[in-house]
Amino acid sequence: MAKVAIMGYGTVGSGVYDIIRMNSKRIADNAGEAIELKYILDIRDFDDHPEKFLFTKDVNDIICDSEVSVVAEVMGGLHPAYEFTKSLLEAGKSVVTSNKELVATYGAELIAIAKEKNVNYMFEASVGGGIPVLRPISRCLAANNIIRIAGILNGTTNYILDQMITNNKSFDAALADAQAKGYAERNPAADIEGHDACRKIAILASLASGKQVDYTKISTRGITDITLDDVKCAEKSGHTIKLIGYAEFFTNGKVYAHVEPMVIGADHMLSGINGVMNGVYVTGDAVGDVMFYGAGAGKMPTASAVVADMVDSVIHKLTRKIMGWKKADENFAANSDEVKFRYFVRTDCAEAEVKSVFGNTTGLSGLDQSDTVFITPAMSETEFNAAKDKLGAVKTALKVLG
Ligand code: HSE
C-alpha cells in the first residue's frame, strides 16, 4: 500500500482526487499496489466534503509523515510551492506536479535534489495537460537530436482564437467562456499575454537540450493585439493564426525560442488543432516530424497526467526515472537573427510598393478587401524590421510557421 498526498484542492487537485477514487482498481493494478490517499493540503475549509478528515492546512503533517511516499503538488504559483516541494524531496518523497511556472523556474534545482535523494520529480502535466509529451520526447525520441519544436501550448488562447473564427465571438466573450470552463489561469493575463506558453516551451526546450532554458529570455508576445480582421484575413487566404511556442536547436548547442501568434498554412498539422486542444510538433534528426495531440487544459485531462506520474513514482520508488535537465551557466540563447522566417503582412500600400521593398513576395488573393496581403521571403528579424519601417503603414506582421 503506497500512501500519497495532494497539495492544493483547486481545479486540478480535485480532479486528482476524483481519478484516485474513480479508478482505484486500475491504478492499483498499474502501480502494483493500492494507493491510499492520506492527506489533502489546502488553506481553505472543506467542511462539506465527504472525506473532510483528509484535509490539513499544515504541510508539516505531510513532510513529517514517513508513511507518505508520493505527493502531488497541484497548488500552482511559485511560492510556497517551491519551498514545499524542496522540503518534500529533501524528506525523501517523490513529488509530481502540473506546476509549469515552478518547473520552468526551479526545474534544474528540484531535479538535482530529487537525484541526490534518489526520489522522483515528475512533471508530465506541466506541458500539454493530458497529452503524453514529455516522456515520449525524453524516452521514445532519445535516439534523436531534436531540431525543432513548435507547439500550440495554451488551451485558453487556442479556444479564444477558434471561437473568434468559428463563432464570430469577441475576444472578451471567448475569454469569459474559457474561464467558465476552467481552462484559464487564475490570472488569465498569463494565458493571453503568452506567459503560460512561454513557460511550457521553456520546459520543452530544456528537456530537448538537457540544459535549463531561462524562460525570462524567451521573447514572448500574446494574442491581445490580434483582431477579428487579422483572423478573418488569414482564414480567407487559406491560413490560420495560432499562438505558437517555438524552439530551434542548433548543432553548436545554441537554442532559439519565442512565443508569438504565427500564421500557419492549412496544410500544416498544427492548423487543424482547435478549441482547447494542444498540439506539439517535434522534428528529430532521425524520426522526422511527429505530433502529439490532445486536451491541453481542464480538470480531468491534467489530473490524468498527474495521477499517471503518481503511479510511475510508486512503481519507481526504489529507482529514479531519469528525465530532466541541468543548470547551465553559459549563455546558449541564440540571437533572433540566427533564424529566418517568412512573414505574413497586411498593409494598405500598393503591391508595386510592397515588391520594391520586400522583393519576391507571394501575394494572397481572395480576400475581398482593399488591403494588400502577402508573404515575404525568409528573412531575419532585423532584415524584416528594416523593410517594414521602409514600407510604413503595416497593419499586421506575423511570422509564418513552416
Ligand atoms: N491555462 C492553461 C491553458 C492551463 O489554457 O492551457 C493548462 O496549463
PDB file of C-alpha atoms in Angstrom, residues 96-323:
ATOM      1  CA  VAL A  96       4.747  15.092  -9.144  1.00  0.00           C
ATOM      2  CA  THR A  97       3.328  18.342 -10.446  1.00  0.00           C
ATOM      3  CA  SER A  98       1.339  20.235 -13.057  1.00  0.00           C
ATOM      4  CA  ASN A  99       3.003  23.496 -12.000  1.00  0.00           C
ATOM      5  CA  LYS A 100       4.745  24.781 -15.130  1.00  0.00           C
ATOM      6  CA  GLU A 101       5.804  28.021 -13.501  1.00  0.00           C
ATOM      7  CA  LEU A 102       7.678  26.114 -10.817  1.00  0.00           C
ATOM      8  CA  VAL A 103       9.217  23.599 -13.236  1.00  0.00           C
ATOM      9  CA  ALA A 104      10.303  26.328 -15.680  1.00  0.00           C
ATOM     10  CA  THR A 105      11.829  28.403 -12.882  1.00  0.00           C
ATOM     11  CA  TYR A 106      13.327  25.889 -10.460  1.00  0.00           C
ATOM     12  CA  GLY A 107      13.274  22.686 -12.523  1.00  0.00           C
ATOM     13  CA  ALA A 108      17.051  22.144 -12.649  1.00  0.00           C
ATOM     14  CA  GLU A 109      17.420  22.632  -8.895  1.00  0.00           C
ATOM     15  CA  LEU A 110      14.473  20.409  -7.946  1.00  0.00           C
ATOM     16  CA  ILE A 111      15.543  17.693 -10.393  1.00  0.00           C
ATOM     17  CA  ALA A 112      19.051  17.773  -8.836  1.00  0.00           C
ATOM     18  CA  ILE A 113      17.641  17.452  -5.297  1.00  0.00           C
ATOM     19  CA  ALA A 114      15.456  14.525  -6.401  1.00  0.00           C
ATOM     20  CA  LYS A 115      18.530  12.857  -7.917  1.00  0.00           C
ATOM     21  CA  GLU A 116      20.545  13.362  -4.752  1.00  0.00           C
ATOM     22  CA  LYS A 117      17.767  11.903  -2.610  1.00  0.00           C
ATOM     23  CA  ASN A 118      17.081   9.053  -5.045  1.00  0.00           C
ATOM     24  CA  VAL A 119      13.444  10.024  -5.470  1.00  0.00           C
ATOM     25  CA  ASN A 120      11.493  11.311  -8.466  1.00  0.00           C
ATOM     26  CA  TYR A 121      10.380  14.764  -9.537  1.00  0.00           C
ATOM     27  CA  MET A 122       7.915  14.286 -12.404  1.00  0.00           C
ATOM     28  CA  PHE A 123       6.007  16.953 -14.294  1.00  0.00           C
ATOM     29  CA  GLU A 124       4.272  15.386 -17.306  1.00  0.00           C
ATOM     30  CA  ALA A 125       1.141  17.504 -16.632  1.00  0.00           C
ATOM     31  CA  SER A 126       3.088  20.774 -16.786  1.00  0.00           C
ATOM     32  CA  VAL A 127       3.033  20.805 -20.613  1.00  0.00           C
ATOM     33  CA  GLY A 128       0.089  19.833 -22.774  1.00  0.00           C
ATOM     34  CA  GLY A 129      -2.293  18.935 -19.918  1.00  0.00           C
ATOM     35  CA  GLY A 130      -3.321  15.327 -20.503  1.00  0.00           C
ATOM     36  CA  ILE A 131      -1.141  14.744 -23.580  1.00  0.00           C
ATOM     37  CA  PRO A 132       1.767  12.355 -23.075  1.00  0.00           C
ATOM     38  CA  VAL A 133       4.566  14.536 -24.459  1.00  0.00           C
ATOM     39  CA  LEU A 134       7.485  14.951 -22.044  1.00  0.00           C
ATOM     40  CA  ARG A 135       8.115  11.251 -21.541  1.00  0.00           C
ATOM     41  CA  PRO A 136       7.848  10.487 -25.273  1.00  0.00           C
ATOM     42  CA  ILE A 137      10.311  13.288 -26.091  1.00  0.00           C
ATOM     43  CA  SER A 138      12.667  12.212 -23.340  1.00  0.00           C
ATOM     44  CA  ARG A 139      12.431   8.433 -23.782  1.00  0.00           C
ATOM     45  CA  CYS A 140      10.897   7.484 -27.138  1.00  0.00           C
ATOM     46  CA  LEU A 141      12.874  10.125 -29.057  1.00  0.00           C
ATOM     47  CA  ALA A 142      16.049   9.549 -27.058  1.00  0.00           C
ATOM     48  CA  ALA A 143      17.895   8.460 -30.199  1.00  0.00           C
ATOM     49  CA  ASN A 144      17.343  11.834 -31.868  1.00  0.00           C
ATOM     50  CA  ASN A 145      18.882  15.250 -31.821  1.00  0.00           C
ATOM     51  CA  ILE A 146      15.780  17.412 -31.627  1.00  0.00           C
ATOM     52  CA  ILE A 147      15.894  20.030 -34.369  1.00  0.00           C
ATOM     53  CA  ARG A 148      12.714  21.969 -33.726  1.00  0.00           C
ATOM     54  CA  ILE A 149       9.607  22.045 -31.526  1.00  0.00           C
ATOM     55  CA  ALA A 150       6.530  24.073 -32.423  1.00  0.00           C
ATOM     56  CA  GLY A 151       3.527  23.820 -30.181  1.00  0.00           C
ATOM     57  CA  ILE A 152       0.062  25.100 -29.536  1.00  0.00           C
ATOM     58  CA  LEU A 153       0.668  25.017 -25.810  1.00  0.00           C
ATOM     59  CA  ASN A 154      -2.092  27.124 -24.335  1.00  0.00           C
ATOM     60  CA  GLY A 155      -5.658  25.843 -24.461  1.00  0.00           C
ATOM     61  CA  THR A 156      -7.249  29.135 -23.419  1.00  0.00           C
ATOM     62  CA  THR A 157      -5.790  31.192 -26.265  1.00  0.00           C
ATOM     63  CA  ASN A 158      -6.427  28.435 -28.788  1.00  0.00           C
ATOM     64  CA  TYR A 159     -10.025  28.303 -27.608  1.00  0.00           C
ATOM     65  CA  ILE A 160     -10.350  32.106 -27.899  1.00  0.00           C
ATOM     66  CA  LEU A 161      -8.905  32.241 -31.431  1.00  0.00           C
ATOM     67  CA  ASP A 162     -11.111  29.342 -32.503  1.00  0.00           C
ATOM     68  CA  GLN A 163     -14.255  30.972 -31.079  1.00  0.00           C
ATOM     69  CA  MET A 164     -13.389  34.232 -32.869  1.00  0.00           C
ATOM     70  CA  ILE A 165     -13.084  32.375 -36.189  1.00  0.00           C
ATOM     71  CA  THR A 166     -15.939  29.906 -35.957  1.00  0.00           C
ATOM     72  CA  ASN A 167     -18.497  31.723 -33.817  1.00  0.00           C
ATOM     73  CA  ASN A 168     -17.610  35.348 -34.508  1.00  0.00           C
ATOM     74  CA  LYS A 169     -17.269  35.813 -30.766  1.00  0.00           C
ATOM     75  CA  SER A 170     -15.499  38.855 -29.384  1.00  0.00           C
ATOM     76  CA  PHE A 171     -12.191  38.324 -27.627  1.00  0.00           C
ATOM     77  CA  ASP A 172     -13.723  39.157 -24.214  1.00  0.00           C
ATOM     78  CA  ALA A 173     -16.711  36.825 -24.618  1.00  0.00           C
ATOM     79  CA  ALA A 174     -14.456  33.940 -25.685  1.00  0.00           C
ATOM     80  CA  LEU A 175     -12.127  34.541 -22.730  1.00  0.00           C
ATOM     81  CA  ALA A 176     -15.050  34.574 -20.270  1.00  0.00           C
ATOM     82  CA  ASP A 177     -16.190  31.282 -21.754  1.00  0.00           C
ATOM     83  CA  ALA A 178     -12.702  29.728 -21.337  1.00  0.00           C
ATOM     84  CA  GLN A 179     -12.601  30.902 -17.721  1.00  0.00           C
ATOM     85  CA  ALA A 180     -16.029  29.412 -17.018  1.00  0.00           C
ATOM     86  CA  LYS A 181     -14.830  26.072 -18.424  1.00  0.00           C
ATOM     87  CA  GLY A 182     -11.817  26.050 -16.070  1.00  0.00           C
ATOM     88  CA  TYR A 183      -9.149  26.340 -18.798  1.00  0.00           C
ATOM     89  CA  ALA A 184      -7.726  29.733 -17.894  1.00  0.00           C
ATOM     90  CA  GLU A 185      -5.106  30.505 -15.272  1.00  0.00           C
ATOM     91  CA  ARG A 186      -6.163  32.246 -12.054  1.00  0.00           C
ATOM     92  CA  ASN A 187      -4.889  35.409 -13.705  1.00  0.00           C
ATOM     93  CA  PRO A 188      -5.822  34.959 -17.377  1.00  0.00           C
ATOM     94  CA  ALA A 189      -3.209  37.539 -18.368  1.00  0.00           C
ATOM     95  CA  ALA A 190      -0.770  34.615 -18.091  1.00  0.00           C
ATOM     96  CA  ASP A 191      -2.685  32.919 -20.919  1.00  0.00           C
ATOM     97  CA  ILE A 192      -3.483  35.798 -23.248  1.00  0.00           C
ATOM     98  CA  GLU A 193      -0.110  37.514 -22.909  1.00  0.00           C
ATOM     99  CA  GLY A 194       1.724  34.286 -23.689  1.00  0.00           C
ATOM    100  CA  HIS A 195       3.478  33.730 -20.325  1.00  0.00           C
ATOM    101  CA  ASP A 196       1.909  30.296 -19.787  1.00  0.00           C
ATOM    102  CA  ALA A 197       3.020  29.133 -23.248  1.00  0.00           C
ATOM    103  CA  CYS A 198       6.442  30.674 -22.596  1.00  0.00           C
ATOM    104  CA  ARG A 199       6.971  28.510 -19.513  1.00  0.00           C
ATOM    105  CA  LYS A 200       5.831  25.437 -21.422  1.00  0.00           C
ATOM    106  CA  ILE A 201       8.164  25.986 -24.372  1.00  0.00           C
ATOM    107  CA  ALA A 202      10.962  26.638 -21.845  1.00  0.00           C
ATOM    108  CA  ILE A 203      10.256  23.220 -20.284  1.00  0.00           C
ATOM    109  CA  LEU A 204      10.176  21.504 -23.695  1.00  0.00           C
ATOM    110  CA  ALA A 205      13.363  23.271 -24.789  1.00  0.00           C
ATOM    111  CA  SER A 206      15.110  22.398 -21.511  1.00  0.00           C
ATOM    112  CA  LEU A 207      14.142  18.760 -21.897  1.00  0.00           C
ATOM    113  CA  ALA A 208      15.219  18.620 -25.534  1.00  0.00           C
ATOM    114  CA  SER A 209      18.543  20.390 -24.944  1.00  0.00           C
ATOM    115  CA  GLY A 210      19.363  18.961 -21.490  1.00  0.00           C
ATOM    116  CA  LYS A 211      20.078  22.494 -20.201  1.00  0.00           C
ATOM    117  CA  GLN A 212      17.740  24.785 -18.304  1.00  0.00           C
ATOM    118  CA  VAL A 213      16.403  27.296 -20.822  1.00  0.00           C
ATOM    119  CA  ASP A 214      15.729  30.549 -18.991  1.00  0.00           C
ATOM    120  CA  TYR A 215      12.123  31.478 -19.766  1.00  0.00           C
ATOM    121  CA  THR A 216      12.754  35.134 -18.902  1.00  0.00           C
ATOM    122  CA  LYS A 217      14.987  35.326 -22.001  1.00  0.00           C
ATOM    123  CA  ILE A 218      12.303  33.976 -24.359  1.00  0.00           C
ATOM    124  CA  SER A 219      10.740  36.700 -26.486  1.00  0.00           C
ATOM    125  CA  THR A 220       7.023  36.473 -25.689  1.00  0.00           C
ATOM    126  CA  ARG A 221       4.019  38.084 -27.311  1.00  0.00           C
ATOM    127  CA  GLY A 222       0.417  37.075 -26.633  1.00  0.00           C
ATOM    128  CA  ILE A 223      -2.767  37.375 -28.676  1.00  0.00           C
ATOM    129  CA  THR A 224      -4.196  40.602 -27.238  1.00  0.00           C
ATOM    130  CA  ASP A 225      -3.439  42.652 -30.350  1.00  0.00           C
ATOM    131  CA  ILE A 226      -4.839  40.084 -32.792  1.00  0.00           C
ATOM    132  CA  THR A 227      -8.026  41.472 -34.292  1.00  0.00           C
ATOM    133  CA  LEU A 228     -11.024  39.758 -35.833  1.00  0.00           C
ATOM    134  CA  ASP A 229      -9.869  41.311 -39.131  1.00  0.00           C
ATOM    135  CA  ASP A 230      -6.474  39.587 -38.821  1.00  0.00           C
ATOM    136  CA  VAL A 231      -8.062  36.238 -38.076  1.00  0.00           C
ATOM    137  CA  LYS A 232     -10.558  36.509 -40.930  1.00  0.00           C
ATOM    138  CA  CYS A 233      -7.954  37.755 -43.371  1.00  0.00           C
ATOM    139  CA  ALA A 234      -5.666  34.822 -42.575  1.00  0.00           C
ATOM    140  CA  GLU A 235      -8.579  32.417 -42.879  1.00  0.00           C
ATOM    141  CA  LYS A 236      -9.719  33.748 -46.240  1.00  0.00           C
ATOM    142  CA  SER A 237      -6.217  33.303 -47.623  1.00  0.00           C
ATOM    143  CA  GLY A 238      -6.093  29.653 -46.517  1.00  0.00           C
ATOM    144  CA  HIS A 239      -4.180  30.231 -43.296  1.00  0.00           C
ATOM    145  CA  THR A 240      -4.889  30.313 -39.613  1.00  0.00           C
ATOM    146  CA  ILE A 241      -3.411  32.260 -36.689  1.00  0.00           C
ATOM    147  CA  LYS A 242      -2.267  30.265 -33.658  1.00  0.00           C
ATOM    148  CA  LEU A 243      -0.259  31.189 -30.581  1.00  0.00           C
ATOM    149  CA  ILE A 244       2.914  29.156 -31.058  1.00  0.00           C
ATOM    150  CA  GLY A 245       5.688  28.264 -28.650  1.00  0.00           C
ATOM    151  CA  TYR A 246       8.682  27.699 -30.910  1.00  0.00           C
ATOM    152  CA  ALA A 247      12.179  26.390 -30.216  1.00  0.00           C
ATOM    153  CA  GLU A 248      15.011  25.612 -32.608  1.00  0.00           C
ATOM    154  CA  PHE A 249      18.137  23.715 -31.591  1.00  0.00           C
ATOM    155  CA  PHE A 250      21.457  24.322 -33.333  1.00  0.00           C
ATOM    156  CA  THR A 251      24.261  21.794 -33.678  1.00  0.00           C
ATOM    157  CA  ASN A 252      26.579  24.186 -31.777  1.00  0.00           C
ATOM    158  CA  GLY A 253      24.335  23.803 -28.705  1.00  0.00           C
ATOM    159  CA  LYS A 254      22.544  27.122 -29.081  1.00  0.00           C
ATOM    160  CA  VAL A 255      18.784  27.314 -28.620  1.00  0.00           C
ATOM    161  CA  TYR A 256      16.426  29.880 -30.122  1.00  0.00           C
ATOM    162  CA  ALA A 257      12.899  30.218 -28.708  1.00  0.00           C
ATOM    163  CA  HIS A 258       9.919  32.516 -28.940  1.00  0.00           C
ATOM    164  CA  VAL A 259       6.207  32.638 -28.171  1.00  0.00           C
ATOM    165  CA  GLU A 260       4.058  34.614 -30.560  1.00  0.00           C
ATOM    166  CA  PRO A 261       0.976  34.394 -32.749  1.00  0.00           C
ATOM    167  CA  MET A 262       2.100  32.826 -36.018  1.00  0.00           C
ATOM    168  CA  VAL A 263       0.411  32.230 -39.333  1.00  0.00           C
ATOM    169  CA  ILE A 264       0.079  28.593 -40.367  1.00  0.00           C
ATOM    170  CA  GLY A 265      -0.829  27.220 -43.766  1.00  0.00           C
ATOM    171  CA  ALA A 266      -3.874  24.939 -43.962  1.00  0.00           C
ATOM    172  CA  ASP A 267      -1.616  22.002 -44.853  1.00  0.00           C
ATOM    173  CA  HIS A 268       0.363  22.171 -41.583  1.00  0.00           C
ATOM    174  CA  MET A 269      -0.673  19.585 -38.982  1.00  0.00           C
ATOM    175  CA  LEU A 270      -0.979  22.240 -36.277  1.00  0.00           C
ATOM    176  CA  SER A 271      -3.535  24.216 -38.287  1.00  0.00           C
ATOM    177  CA  GLY A 272      -6.335  21.756 -37.519  1.00  0.00           C
ATOM    178  CA  ILE A 273      -5.892  21.939 -33.760  1.00  0.00           C
ATOM    179  CA  ASN A 274      -8.887  23.794 -32.462  1.00  0.00           C
ATOM    180  CA  GLY A 275     -10.744  24.571 -29.262  1.00  0.00           C
ATOM    181  CA  VAL A 276      -8.890  23.797 -26.053  1.00  0.00           C
ATOM    182  CA  MET A 277      -6.764  21.154 -27.762  1.00  0.00           C
ATOM    183  CA  ASN A 278      -2.973  21.416 -27.764  1.00  0.00           C
ATOM    184  CA  GLY A 279      -0.527  20.040 -30.288  1.00  0.00           C
ATOM    185  CA  VAL A 280       3.215  19.670 -30.029  1.00  0.00           C
ATOM    186  CA  TYR A 281       5.034  19.193 -33.333  1.00  0.00           C
ATOM    187  CA  VAL A 282       8.526  17.830 -32.866  1.00  0.00           C
ATOM    188  CA  THR A 283      11.193  17.339 -35.500  1.00  0.00           C
ATOM    189  CA  GLY A 284      14.031  14.931 -34.741  1.00  0.00           C
ATOM    190  CA  ASP A 285      17.033  14.235 -36.963  1.00  0.00           C
ATOM    191  CA  ALA A 286      16.191  10.536 -37.201  1.00  0.00           C
ATOM    192  CA  VAL A 287      12.439  10.280 -36.749  1.00  0.00           C
ATOM    193  CA  GLY A 288      11.462  13.326 -38.834  1.00  0.00           C
ATOM    194  CA  ASP A 289       8.219  15.004 -37.803  1.00  0.00           C
ATOM    195  CA  VAL A 290       5.940  13.670 -35.065  1.00  0.00           C
ATOM    196  CA  MET A 291       2.962  15.312 -33.453  1.00  0.00           C
ATOM    197  CA  PHE A 292       1.426  14.913 -30.007  1.00  0.00           C
ATOM    198  CA  TYR A 293      -2.206  15.963 -29.778  1.00  0.00           C
ATOM    199  CA  GLY A 294      -4.901  16.091 -27.115  1.00  0.00           C
ATOM    200  CA  ALA A 295      -6.634  18.028 -24.373  1.00  0.00           C
ATOM    201  CA  GLY A 296      -4.195  20.668 -23.201  1.00  0.00           C
ATOM    202  CA  ALA A 297      -6.122  22.072 -20.252  1.00  0.00           C
ATOM    203  CA  GLY A 298      -9.006  21.282 -17.963  1.00  0.00           C
ATOM    204  CA  LYS A 299      -9.540  19.406 -14.736  1.00  0.00           C
ATOM    205  CA  MET A 300      -9.621  15.730 -15.721  1.00  0.00           C
ATOM    206  CA  PRO A 301      -7.090  15.731 -18.612  1.00  0.00           C
ATOM    207  CA  THR A 302      -4.490  17.496 -16.463  1.00  0.00           C
ATOM    208  CA  ALA A 303      -5.278  15.328 -13.434  1.00  0.00           C
ATOM    209  CA  SER A 304      -4.929  12.244 -15.642  1.00  0.00           C
ATOM    210  CA  ALA A 305      -1.267  13.114 -16.273  1.00  0.00           C
ATOM    211  CA  VAL A 306      -0.667  13.953 -12.591  1.00  0.00           C
ATOM    212  CA  VAL A 307      -2.067  10.616 -11.395  1.00  0.00           C
ATOM    213  CA  ALA A 308      -0.054   8.750 -14.044  1.00  0.00           C
ATOM    214  CA  ASP A 309       3.098  10.358 -12.609  1.00  0.00           C
ATOM    215  CA  MET A 310       1.990   9.275  -9.116  1.00  0.00           C
ATOM    216  CA  VAL A 311       1.630   5.713 -10.384  1.00  0.00           C
ATOM    217  CA  ASP A 312       5.052   5.873 -12.040  1.00  0.00           C
ATOM    218  CA  SER A 313       6.583   7.221  -8.828  1.00  0.00           C
ATOM    219  CA  VAL A 314       5.062   4.360  -6.845  1.00  0.00           C
ATOM    220  CA  ILE A 315       6.435   1.834  -9.342  1.00  0.00           C
ATOM    221  CA  HIS A 316       9.866   3.513  -9.217  1.00  0.00           C
ATOM    222  CA  LYS A 317      10.075   4.190  -5.524  1.00  0.00           C
ATOM    223  CA  LEU A 318      13.423   2.442  -5.266  1.00  0.00           C
ATOM    224  CA  THR A 319      14.896   3.759  -8.507  1.00  0.00           C
ATOM    225  CA  ARG A 320      14.967   7.135 -10.186  1.00  0.00           C
ATOM    226  CA  LYS A 321      13.340   7.775 -13.541  1.00  0.00           C
ATOM    227  CA  ILE A 322      15.911   9.756 -15.477  1.00  0.00           C
ATOM    228  CA  MET A 323      14.168  12.685 -17.112  1.00  0.00           C
TER     229      MET A 323
END
